[in-house]
mmCIF file of C-alpha atoms in Angstrom:
data_model
loop_
_atom_site.group_PDB
_atom_site.id
_atom_site.type_symbol
_atom_site.label_atom_id
_atom_site.label_comp_id
_atom_site.label_asym_id
_atom_site.label_seq_id
_atom_site.Cartn_x
_atom_site.Cartn_y
_atom_site.Cartn_z
ATOM 1 C CA MET A 139 -5.694 40.492 -26.725
ATOM 2 C CA THR A 140 -7.966 37.814 -25.315
ATOM 3 C CA SER A 141 -8.781 38.102 -21.639
ATOM 4 C CA ILE A 142 -9.018 35.033 -19.417
ATOM 5 C CA LYS A 143 -12.295 34.739 -17.605
ATOM 6 C CA PRO A 144 -11.667 34.321 -13.884
ATOM 7 C CA ARG A 145 -12.954 31.200 -12.213
ATOM 8 C CA ARG A 146 -16.103 31.801 -10.229
ATOM 9 C CA PRO A 147 -16.067 31.175 -6.455
ATOM 10 C CA HIS A 148 -18.714 28.464 -6.948
ATOM 11 C CA ASP A 149 -16.418 26.612 -9.373
ATOM 12 C CA GLN A 150 -13.501 26.873 -6.946
ATOM 13 C CA SER A 151 -15.649 25.516 -4.118
ATOM 14 C CA ALA A 152 -16.783 22.590 -6.288
ATOM 15 C CA ALA A 153 -13.174 21.813 -7.253
ATOM 16 C CA VAL A 154 -12.128 21.754 -3.594
ATOM 17 C CA TYR A 155 -15.053 19.464 -2.795
ATOM 18 C CA TYR A 156 -13.993 16.954 -5.452
ATOM 19 C CA VAL A 157 -10.343 17.040 -4.354
ATOM 20 C CA ILE A 158 -11.461 16.306 -0.787
ATOM 21 C CA LEU A 159 -13.585 13.335 -1.901
ATOM 22 C CA ILE A 160 -10.934 11.820 -4.161
ATOM 23 C CA THR A 161 -8.225 12.175 -1.518
ATOM 24 C CA ALA A 162 -10.446 10.698 1.185
ATOM 25 C CA THR A 163 -11.410 7.675 -0.921
ATOM 26 C CA PHE A 164 -7.809 7.023 -1.975
ATOM 27 C CA LEU A 165 -6.640 7.038 1.628
ATOM 28 C CA MET A 166 -9.544 4.800 2.631
ATOM 29 C CA ALA A 167 -8.455 2.343 -0.059
ATOM 30 C CA SER A 168 -4.883 2.332 1.222
ATOM 31 C CA SER A 169 -6.108 1.218 4.633
ATOM 32 C CA PHE A 170 -7.313 -2.082 3.140
ATOM 33 C CA ILE A 171 -3.811 -2.874 1.916
ATOM 34 C CA ALA A 172 -2.106 -1.846 5.155
ATOM 35 C CA GLY A 173 -4.650 -3.732 7.226
ATOM 36 C CA LYS A 174 -4.306 -6.954 5.258
ATOM 37 C CA ILE A 175 -0.507 -6.858 5.586
ATOM 38 C CA LEU A 176 -0.704 -6.350 9.352
ATOM 39 C CA LEU A 177 -3.326 -9.079 9.785
ATOM 40 C CA ALA A 178 -1.061 -11.443 7.837
ATOM 41 C CA ASP A 179 1.759 -10.533 10.240
ATOM 42 C CA GLY A 180 -0.332 -11.828 13.139
ATOM 43 C CA VAL A 181 -1.851 -8.642 14.589
ATOM 44 C CA PRO A 182 -5.368 -9.480 15.919
ATOM 45 C CA ALA A 183 -8.173 -7.574 14.207
ATOM 46 C CA PHE A 184 -9.859 -5.781 17.125
ATOM 47 C CA LEU A 185 -6.577 -4.919 18.834
ATOM 48 C CA LEU A 186 -5.189 -3.587 15.557
ATOM 49 C CA VAL A 187 -8.210 -1.377 14.878
ATOM 50 C CA GLY A 188 -8.417 -0.213 18.493
ATOM 51 C CA TRP A 189 -4.810 1.007 18.723
ATOM 52 C CA ARG A 190 -5.030 2.307 15.163
ATOM 53 C CA PHE A 191 -7.769 4.710 16.185
ATOM 54 C CA VAL A 192 -6.190 5.659 19.511
ATOM 55 C CA LEU A 193 -3.179 6.940 17.560
ATOM 56 C CA ALA A 194 -5.439 8.431 14.890
ATOM 57 C CA ALA A 195 -7.471 10.292 17.528
ATOM 58 C CA LEU A 196 -4.314 11.804 19.030
ATOM 59 C CA ALA A 197 -3.254 12.938 15.548
ATOM 60 C CA ALA A 198 -6.680 14.524 15.048
ATOM 61 C CA ALA A 199 -6.229 16.422 18.327
ATOM 62 C CA VAL A 200 -2.876 17.760 17.061
ATOM 63 C CA VAL A 201 -4.530 18.970 13.865
ATOM 64 C CA LEU A 202 -7.316 20.621 15.873
ATOM 65 C CA ARG A 203 -4.752 22.318 18.127
ATOM 66 C CA SER A 204 -3.014 23.830 15.092
ATOM 67 C CA ARG A 205 -6.299 25.092 13.614
ATOM 68 C CA ALA A 206 -8.319 26.325 16.578
ATOM 69 C CA ASP A 207 -7.754 29.619 18.355
ATOM 70 C CA HIS A 208 -9.164 28.109 21.551
ATOM 71 C CA PHE A 209 -8.336 24.424 21.645
ATOM 72 C CA PHE A 210 -10.361 23.382 24.690
ATOM 73 C CA ALA A 211 -13.354 25.448 23.618
ATOM 74 C CA ALA A 212 -13.295 23.633 20.253
ATOM 75 C CA LEU A 213 -12.835 20.260 21.915
ATOM 76 C CA PHE A 214 -15.570 20.875 24.512
ATOM 77 C CA PRO A 215 -18.185 23.105 22.805
ATOM 78 C CA SER A 216 -20.221 25.132 25.287
ATOM 79 C CA ARG A 217 -23.399 24.500 23.297
ATOM 80 C CA PHE A 218 -23.037 20.740 23.658
ATOM 81 C CA GLY A 219 -25.577 18.957 25.813
ATOM 82 C CA PHE A 220 -25.919 15.362 26.912
ATOM 83 C CA SER A 221 -27.771 14.395 23.726
ATOM 84 C CA ASP A 222 -24.967 15.865 21.592
ATOM 85 C CA TRP A 223 -22.310 13.847 23.426
ATOM 86 C CA ALA A 224 -24.485 10.750 23.117
ATOM 87 C CA THR A 225 -24.707 11.365 19.361
ATOM 88 C CA VAL A 226 -20.913 11.680 19.066
ATOM 89 C CA ALA A 227 -20.511 8.437 21.002
ATOM 90 C CA ALA A 228 -23.047 6.750 18.716
ATOM 91 C CA ILE A 229 -21.120 7.885 15.631
ATOM 92 C CA GLY A 230 -17.922 6.513 17.165
ATOM 93 C CA ILE A 231 -19.506 3.160 17.966
ATOM 94 C CA LEU A 232 -21.110 2.864 14.531
ATOM 95 C CA GLN A 233 -18.316 4.168 12.285
ATOM 96 C CA THR A 234 -15.153 3.262 14.189
ATOM 97 C CA ALA A 235 -15.967 0.342 16.483
ATOM 98 C CA LEU A 236 -18.561 -1.574 14.454
ATOM 99 C CA ALA A 237 -17.802 -0.631 10.839
ATOM 100 C CA MET A 238 -14.012 -0.818 11.087
ATOM 101 C CA GLY A 239 -13.914 -3.594 13.679
ATOM 102 C CA LEU A 240 -16.209 -5.840 11.648
ATOM 103 C CA LEU A 241 -14.340 -4.977 8.450
ATOM 104 C CA PHE A 242 -10.936 -6.024 9.787
ATOM 105 C CA TRP A 243 -12.426 -9.114 11.372
ATOM 106 C CA ALA A 244 -13.781 -9.945 7.918
ATOM 107 C CA MET A 245 -10.369 -9.439 6.308
ATOM 108 C CA GLU A 246 -8.947 -12.262 8.400
ATOM 109 C CA THR A 247 -10.693 -14.594 5.933
ATOM 110 C CA ILE A 248 -11.404 -12.536 2.779
ATOM 111 C CA SER A 249 -9.284 -10.421 0.441
ATOM 112 C CA PRO A 250 -9.100 -6.598 0.478
ATOM 113 C CA PRO A 251 -11.041 -6.334 -2.828
ATOM 114 C CA SER A 252 -13.851 -8.515 -1.474
ATOM 115 C CA ALA A 253 -13.982 -6.464 1.731
ATOM 116 C CA ALA A 254 -13.922 -3.211 -0.238
ATOM 117 C CA ILE A 255 -16.790 -4.044 -2.574
ATOM 118 C CA LEU A 256 -18.985 -5.103 0.344
ATOM 119 C CA LEU A 257 -18.130 -2.151 2.584
ATOM 120 C CA PHE A 258 -18.653 0.373 -0.193
ATOM 121 C CA THR A 259 -22.120 -0.802 -1.056
ATOM 122 C CA ASN A 260 -23.102 1.665 1.675
ATOM 123 C CA PRO A 261 -23.723 4.566 -0.785
ATOM 124 C CA LEU A 262 -26.742 2.626 -2.048
ATOM 125 C CA TRP A 263 -28.067 2.184 1.501
ATOM 126 C CA VAL A 264 -27.347 5.863 2.288
ATOM 127 C CA ALA A 265 -29.243 6.942 -0.826
ATOM 128 C CA LEU A 266 -32.228 4.745 -0.034
ATOM 129 C CA ILE A 267 -32.410 5.617 3.670
ATOM 130 C CA GLY A 268 -31.466 9.252 3.073
ATOM 131 C CA HIS A 269 -34.487 9.595 0.801
ATOM 132 C CA ALA A 270 -36.698 9.137 3.869
ATOM 133 C CA ALA A 271 -34.510 10.107 6.813
ATOM 134 C CA LEU A 272 -32.693 13.122 5.346
ATOM 135 C CA ASP A 273 -35.362 14.361 2.919
ATOM 136 C CA GLU A 274 -32.872 14.073 0.045
ATOM 137 C CA LYS A 275 -34.356 13.519 -3.403
ATOM 138 C CA LEU A 276 -33.789 10.143 -5.011
ATOM 139 C CA SER A 277 -34.653 10.509 -8.685
ATOM 140 C CA ARG A 278 -34.856 7.660 -11.166
ATOM 141 C CA LEU A 279 -31.632 8.845 -12.750
ATOM 142 C CA LYS A 280 -29.852 8.752 -9.398
ATOM 143 C CA VAL A 281 -31.196 5.274 -8.615
ATOM 144 C CA MET A 282 -29.985 4.067 -11.999
ATOM 145 C CA GLY A 283 -26.582 5.649 -11.386
ATOM 146 C CA LEU A 284 -26.217 4.032 -7.979
ATOM 147 C CA ALA A 285 -27.242 0.613 -9.302
ATOM 148 C CA LEU A 286 -24.827 1.001 -12.206
ATOM 149 C CA GLY A 287 -22.062 1.909 -9.762
ATOM 150 C CA ILE A 288 -22.651 -1.232 -7.717
ATOM 151 C CA ALA A 289 -22.525 -3.320 -10.900
ATOM 152 C CA GLY A 290 -19.400 -1.493 -12.039
ATOM 153 C CA VAL A 291 -17.595 -2.190 -8.798
ATOM 154 C CA GLY A 292 -18.533 -5.858 -9.140
ATOM 155 C CA PHE A 293 -16.944 -5.961 -12.614
ATOM 156 C CA ALA A 294 -13.940 -3.941 -11.431
ATOM 157 C CA LEU A 295 -13.154 -6.465 -8.748
ATOM 158 C CA GLY A 296 -13.361 -9.295 -11.247
ATOM 159 C CA GLY A 297 -15.738 -11.568 -9.386
ATOM 160 C CA ALA A 298 -13.827 -11.306 -6.134
ATOM 161 C CA PHE A 299 -16.585 -12.970 -4.094
ATOM 162 C CA SER A 300 -16.110 -16.481 -2.847
ATOM 163 C CA LEU A 301 -19.070 -18.270 -1.292
ATOM 164 C CA ASN A 302 -17.080 -21.149 0.214
ATOM 165 C CA ALA A 303 -17.421 -22.028 3.881
ATOM 166 C CA ASP A 304 -14.195 -20.252 4.876
ATOM 167 C CA ALA A 305 -15.124 -16.918 3.270
ATOM 168 C CA ILE A 306 -18.873 -16.506 3.620
ATOM 169 C CA GLY A 307 -18.658 -15.532 7.281
ATOM 170 C CA GLY A 308 -16.188 -12.784 6.435
ATOM 171 C CA GLU A 309 -18.375 -11.542 3.605
ATOM 172 C CA LEU A 310 -21.372 -11.280 5.933
ATOM 173 C CA LEU A 311 -19.250 -9.362 8.464
ATOM 174 C CA ALA A 312 -18.150 -6.928 5.738
ATOM 175 C CA LEU A 313 -21.771 -6.373 4.721
ATOM 176 C CA LEU A 314 -22.689 -5.641 8.354
ATOM 177 C CA ALA A 315 -19.801 -3.169 8.421
ATOM 178 C CA ALA A 316 -21.346 -1.390 5.422
ATOM 179 C CA LEU A 317 -24.720 -1.131 7.139
ATOM 180 C CA SER A 318 -23.081 0.223 10.285
ATOM 181 C CA TRP A 319 -21.268 2.915 8.281
ATOM 182 C CA THR A 320 -24.578 3.788 6.621
ATOM 183 C CA ALA A 321 -26.182 4.294 10.025
ATOM 184 C CA SER A 322 -23.253 6.519 11.079
ATOM 185 C CA THR A 323 -23.633 8.687 7.979
ATOM 186 C CA ILE A 324 -27.360 9.135 8.568
ATOM 187 C CA VAL A 325 -26.862 9.991 12.253
ATOM 188 C CA ASN A 326 -24.132 12.496 11.416
ATOM 189 C CA ARG A 327 -26.205 14.263 8.768
ATOM 190 C CA ARG A 328 -29.370 14.406 10.882
ATOM 191 C CA ALA A 329 -27.608 15.673 14.000
ATOM 192 C CA ARG A 330 -25.832 18.688 12.431
ATOM 193 C CA LEU A 331 -23.609 18.896 15.494
ATOM 194 C CA PRO A 332 -22.198 22.360 16.355
ATOM 195 C CA ILE A 333 -18.629 21.090 16.572
ATOM 196 C CA ASP A 334 -15.430 21.465 14.557
ATOM 197 C CA THR A 335 -14.844 18.668 12.034
ATOM 198 C CA TRP A 336 -11.539 17.678 13.620
ATOM 199 C CA ALA A 337 -13.021 17.727 17.121
ATOM 200 C CA LEU A 338 -15.764 15.370 15.939
ATOM 201 C CA THR A 339 -13.129 13.184 14.287
ATOM 202 C CA PHE A 340 -11.154 13.047 17.553
ATOM 203 C CA TRP A 341 -14.098 12.140 19.759
ATOM 204 C CA GLN A 342 -15.705 9.563 17.469
ATOM 205 C CA MET A 343 -12.378 7.811 16.891
ATOM 206 C CA LEU A 344 -11.531 7.789 20.591
ATOM 207 C CA ALA A 345 -14.961 6.477 21.592
ATOM 208 C CA GLY A 346 -14.831 3.704 19.010
ATOM 209 C CA ALA A 347 -11.220 2.815 19.826
ATOM 210 C CA LEU A 348 -11.874 2.451 23.546
ATOM 211 C CA ALA A 349 -14.880 0.222 22.847
ATOM 212 C CA LEU A 350 -12.799 -1.976 20.531
ATOM 213 C CA LEU A 351 -9.913 -2.272 22.985
ATOM 214 C CA CYS A 352 -12.315 -3.421 25.699
ATOM 215 C CA VAL A 353 -13.595 -6.130 23.353
ATOM 216 C CA ALA A 354 -10.071 -7.071 22.220
ATOM 217 C CA TYR A 355 -8.649 -7.559 25.694
ATOM 218 C CA ALA A 356 -11.816 -9.323 26.839
ATOM 219 C CA ARG A 357 -11.223 -11.815 23.998
ATOM 220 C CA GLY A 358 -7.622 -12.280 25.122
ATOM 221 C CA GLU A 359 -6.010 -10.645 22.094
ATOM 222 C CA HIS A 360 -2.320 -9.701 22.427
ATOM 223 C CA TRP A 361 0.001 -7.597 20.281
ATOM 224 C CA PRO A 362 2.713 -9.689 18.539
ATOM 225 C CA ALA A 363 6.015 -9.749 20.408
ATOM 226 C CA HIS A 364 7.998 -8.741 17.334
ATOM 227 C CA LEU A 365 6.981 -6.680 14.279
ATOM 228 C CA SER A 366 9.263 -5.686 11.439
ATOM 229 C CA VAL A 367 10.109 -2.070 10.724
ATOM 230 C CA ALA A 368 8.054 -2.341 7.530
ATOM 231 C CA ALA A 369 5.043 -3.582 9.506
ATOM 232 C CA LEU A 370 5.351 -0.681 11.948
ATOM 233 C CA GLY A 371 5.470 1.666 8.968
ATOM 234 C CA TRP A 372 2.238 0.181 7.650
ATOM 235 C CA PHE A 373 0.668 0.594 11.089
ATOM 236 C CA PHE A 374 1.514 4.299 11.239
ATOM 237 C CA TRP A 375 0.239 4.766 7.683
ATOM 238 C CA LEU A 376 -2.981 2.987 8.670
ATOM 239 C CA ALA A 377 -3.381 5.189 11.756
ATOM 240 C CA ILE A 378 -2.541 8.640 10.338
ATOM 241 C CA PRO A 379 -3.223 9.008 6.568
ATOM 242 C CA GLY A 380 -5.536 5.990 6.453
ATOM 243 C CA SER A 381 -7.566 7.069 9.488
ATOM 244 C CA THR A 382 -7.073 10.621 10.777
ATOM 245 C CA VAL A 383 -6.777 12.278 7.388
ATOM 246 C CA SER A 384 -9.322 10.119 5.542
ATOM 247 C CA PHE A 385 -11.987 10.362 8.273
ATOM 248 C CA GLY A 386 -11.441 14.098 8.737
ATOM 249 C CA LEU A 387 -11.791 14.687 5.008
ATOM 250 C CA TRP A 388 -14.844 12.448 4.899
ATOM 251 C CA PHE A 389 -16.661 14.429 7.591
ATOM 252 C CA LEU A 390 -15.684 17.632 5.783
ATOM 253 C CA ALA A 391 -17.157 16.242 2.553
ATOM 254 C CA LEU A 392 -20.408 15.422 4.342
ATOM 255 C CA LYS A 393 -20.655 19.034 5.487
ATOM 256 C CA ARG A 394 -19.960 20.423 2.013
ATOM 257 C CA GLY A 395 -22.291 18.078 0.118
ATOM 258 C CA GLY A 396 -25.331 15.934 0.803
ATOM 259 C CA ALA A 397 -25.041 12.447 2.247
ATOM 260 C CA THR A 398 -26.236 10.797 -0.970
ATOM 261 C CA ARG A 399 -23.982 12.832 -3.257
ATOM 262 C CA SER A 400 -20.872 12.453 -1.086
ATOM 263 C CA SER A 401 -21.420 8.759 -0.442
ATOM 264 C CA SER A 402 -21.753 8.084 -4.166
ATOM 265 C CA TYR A 403 -18.048 8.879 -4.525
ATOM 266 C CA LEU A 404 -17.174 6.046 -2.172
ATOM 267 C CA PHE A 405 -17.436 3.872 -5.276
ATOM 268 C CA LEU A 406 -13.944 5.168 -6.072
ATOM 269 C CA ALA A 407 -12.419 3.482 -3.018
ATOM 270 C CA PRO A 408 -12.767 -0.123 -4.318
ATOM 271 C CA LEU A 409 -11.211 0.978 -7.612
ATOM 272 C CA PHE A 410 -8.291 2.519 -5.770
ATOM 273 C CA THR A 411 -8.071 -0.726 -3.793
ATOM 274 C CA VAL A 412 -7.673 -2.663 -7.048
ATOM 275 C CA ILE A 413 -4.927 -0.309 -8.216
ATOM 276 C CA LEU A 414 -3.075 -0.434 -4.900
ATOM 277 C CA SER A 415 -3.451 -4.218 -4.731
ATOM 278 C CA THR A 416 -1.815 -4.394 -8.156
ATOM 279 C CA LEU A 417 1.082 -2.187 -7.112
ATOM 280 C CA VAL A 418 1.662 -3.466 -3.572
ATOM 281 C CA LEU A 419 0.276 -7.020 -3.475
ATOM 282 C CA ARG A 420 1.191 -7.777 -7.110
ATOM 283 C CA THR A 421 -2.309 -8.619 -8.270
ATOM 284 C CA THR A 422 -3.295 -8.131 -11.924
ATOM 285 C CA ILE A 423 -6.055 -6.011 -13.508
ATOM 286 C CA THR A 424 -8.401 -8.017 -15.750
ATOM 287 C CA ALA A 425 -10.696 -6.977 -18.596
ATOM 288 C CA PRO A 426 -13.801 -7.107 -16.346
ATOM 289 C CA GLN A 427 -12.026 -4.787 -13.906
ATOM 290 C CA ALA A 428 -11.324 -2.293 -16.701
ATOM 291 C CA LEU A 429 -14.979 -2.476 -17.781
ATOM 292 C CA GLY A 430 -15.999 -1.886 -14.177
ATOM 293 C CA GLY A 431 -13.937 1.285 -14.056
ATOM 294 C CA ALA A 432 -15.836 2.660 -17.057
ATOM 295 C CA LEU A 433 -19.184 1.762 -15.484
ATOM 296 C CA VAL A 434 -18.264 3.442 -12.219
ATOM 297 C CA GLY A 435 -17.268 6.602 -14.065
ATOM 298 C CA LEU A 436 -20.636 6.616 -15.851
ATOM 299 C CA SER A 437 -22.487 6.030 -12.580
ATOM 300 C CA LEU A 438 -20.764 9.008 -10.955
ATOM 301 C CA TRP A 439 -21.791 11.218 -13.873
ATOM 302 C CA LEU A 440 -25.408 10.064 -13.568
ATOM 303 C CA VAL A 441 -25.586 10.474 -9.800
ATOM 304 C CA ASN A 442 -24.139 13.970 -9.874
ATOM 305 C CA ARG A 443 -25.964 15.171 -12.971
ATOM 306 C CA THR A 444 -29.345 15.311 -11.232
ATOM 307 C CA PRO A 445 -28.466 17.824 -8.483
ATOM 308 C CA ARG A 446 -26.979 20.251 -11.011
ATOM 309 C CA LYS A 447 -30.061 20.053 -13.216
ATOM 310 C CA GLU A 448 -32.386 20.590 -10.264
ATOM 311 C CA GLU A 449 -30.268 23.513 -9.098
ATOM 312 C CA LYS A 450 -30.560 25.211 -12.497
ATOM 313 C CA GLU A 451 -34.321 24.668 -12.552
ATOM 314 C CA LEU A 452 -34.627 26.092 -9.047
ATOM 315 C CA SER A 453 -32.528 29.118 -9.979
ATOM 316 C CA ALA A 454 -34.670 29.706 -13.073
ATOM 317 C CA ALA A 455 -37.864 29.467 -11.002
ATOM 318 C CA ARG A 456 -36.498 32.092 -8.608
ATOM 319 C CA GLY A 457 -35.662 34.383 -11.490
#
């Protein structure tokens, strides 16, 4: 009788890591669809993102309360100093206020696929900056994989860019959003804050949301007088699964894997955006988009092949 070899703990940990990344990127993609629908219904960009993350931060606090034995101790770590709080605030400003605020401002004039491809160029910037700032190796194979992933996303979105006068401003804003997210990832990885993932999620979302609401009300933005039940449903989806869950899983992925390796999987989010756009916004998938999906899959294999090979060589050297 043939015995079944049990799965090693390392394999189980790797499987969990991949599930976390795929779930996080899918939920990130869904936020593009929800956001575009709400913007089309007349909700101003900064006000939408600000209240989105206020609600998301409260949801993160609920999750933390259910997980932590000592809620306030987890929320206010005793080892935290002024520099740690300043770092959390910086992450909130970079990832929530700037990255998400600029992104939704961009989507007032460009489509979700265009916004997605520009925002998710940030794995390339993370890989390049992480090579110097995080001391993470950037081999030729990994560079080729990242470049191939960028090209694949371009094919997958079927030439979604539009350089006309109405859209170019939005495209530049989306690119700035990508660079802001890159800076947040680098800061988060360098800091190695002694704080629970959900506590960090709560504080960075709250800090970014408050900053955005100040800007929104200073600009004279107002919430629409009437929103449909469907629109409210999209708002709650945007705030909870699209924000609390996706950001919490993203920070967890950064802790489990390196910044370069984790960020490479963000290439999946634009592909999920294409799929969701097809299902919800009734767009169609073209041949270039299908080709792009194959290229992205190949790029992920290349990017993640190098760390495994290096790990085996290191293990062999250690005997």
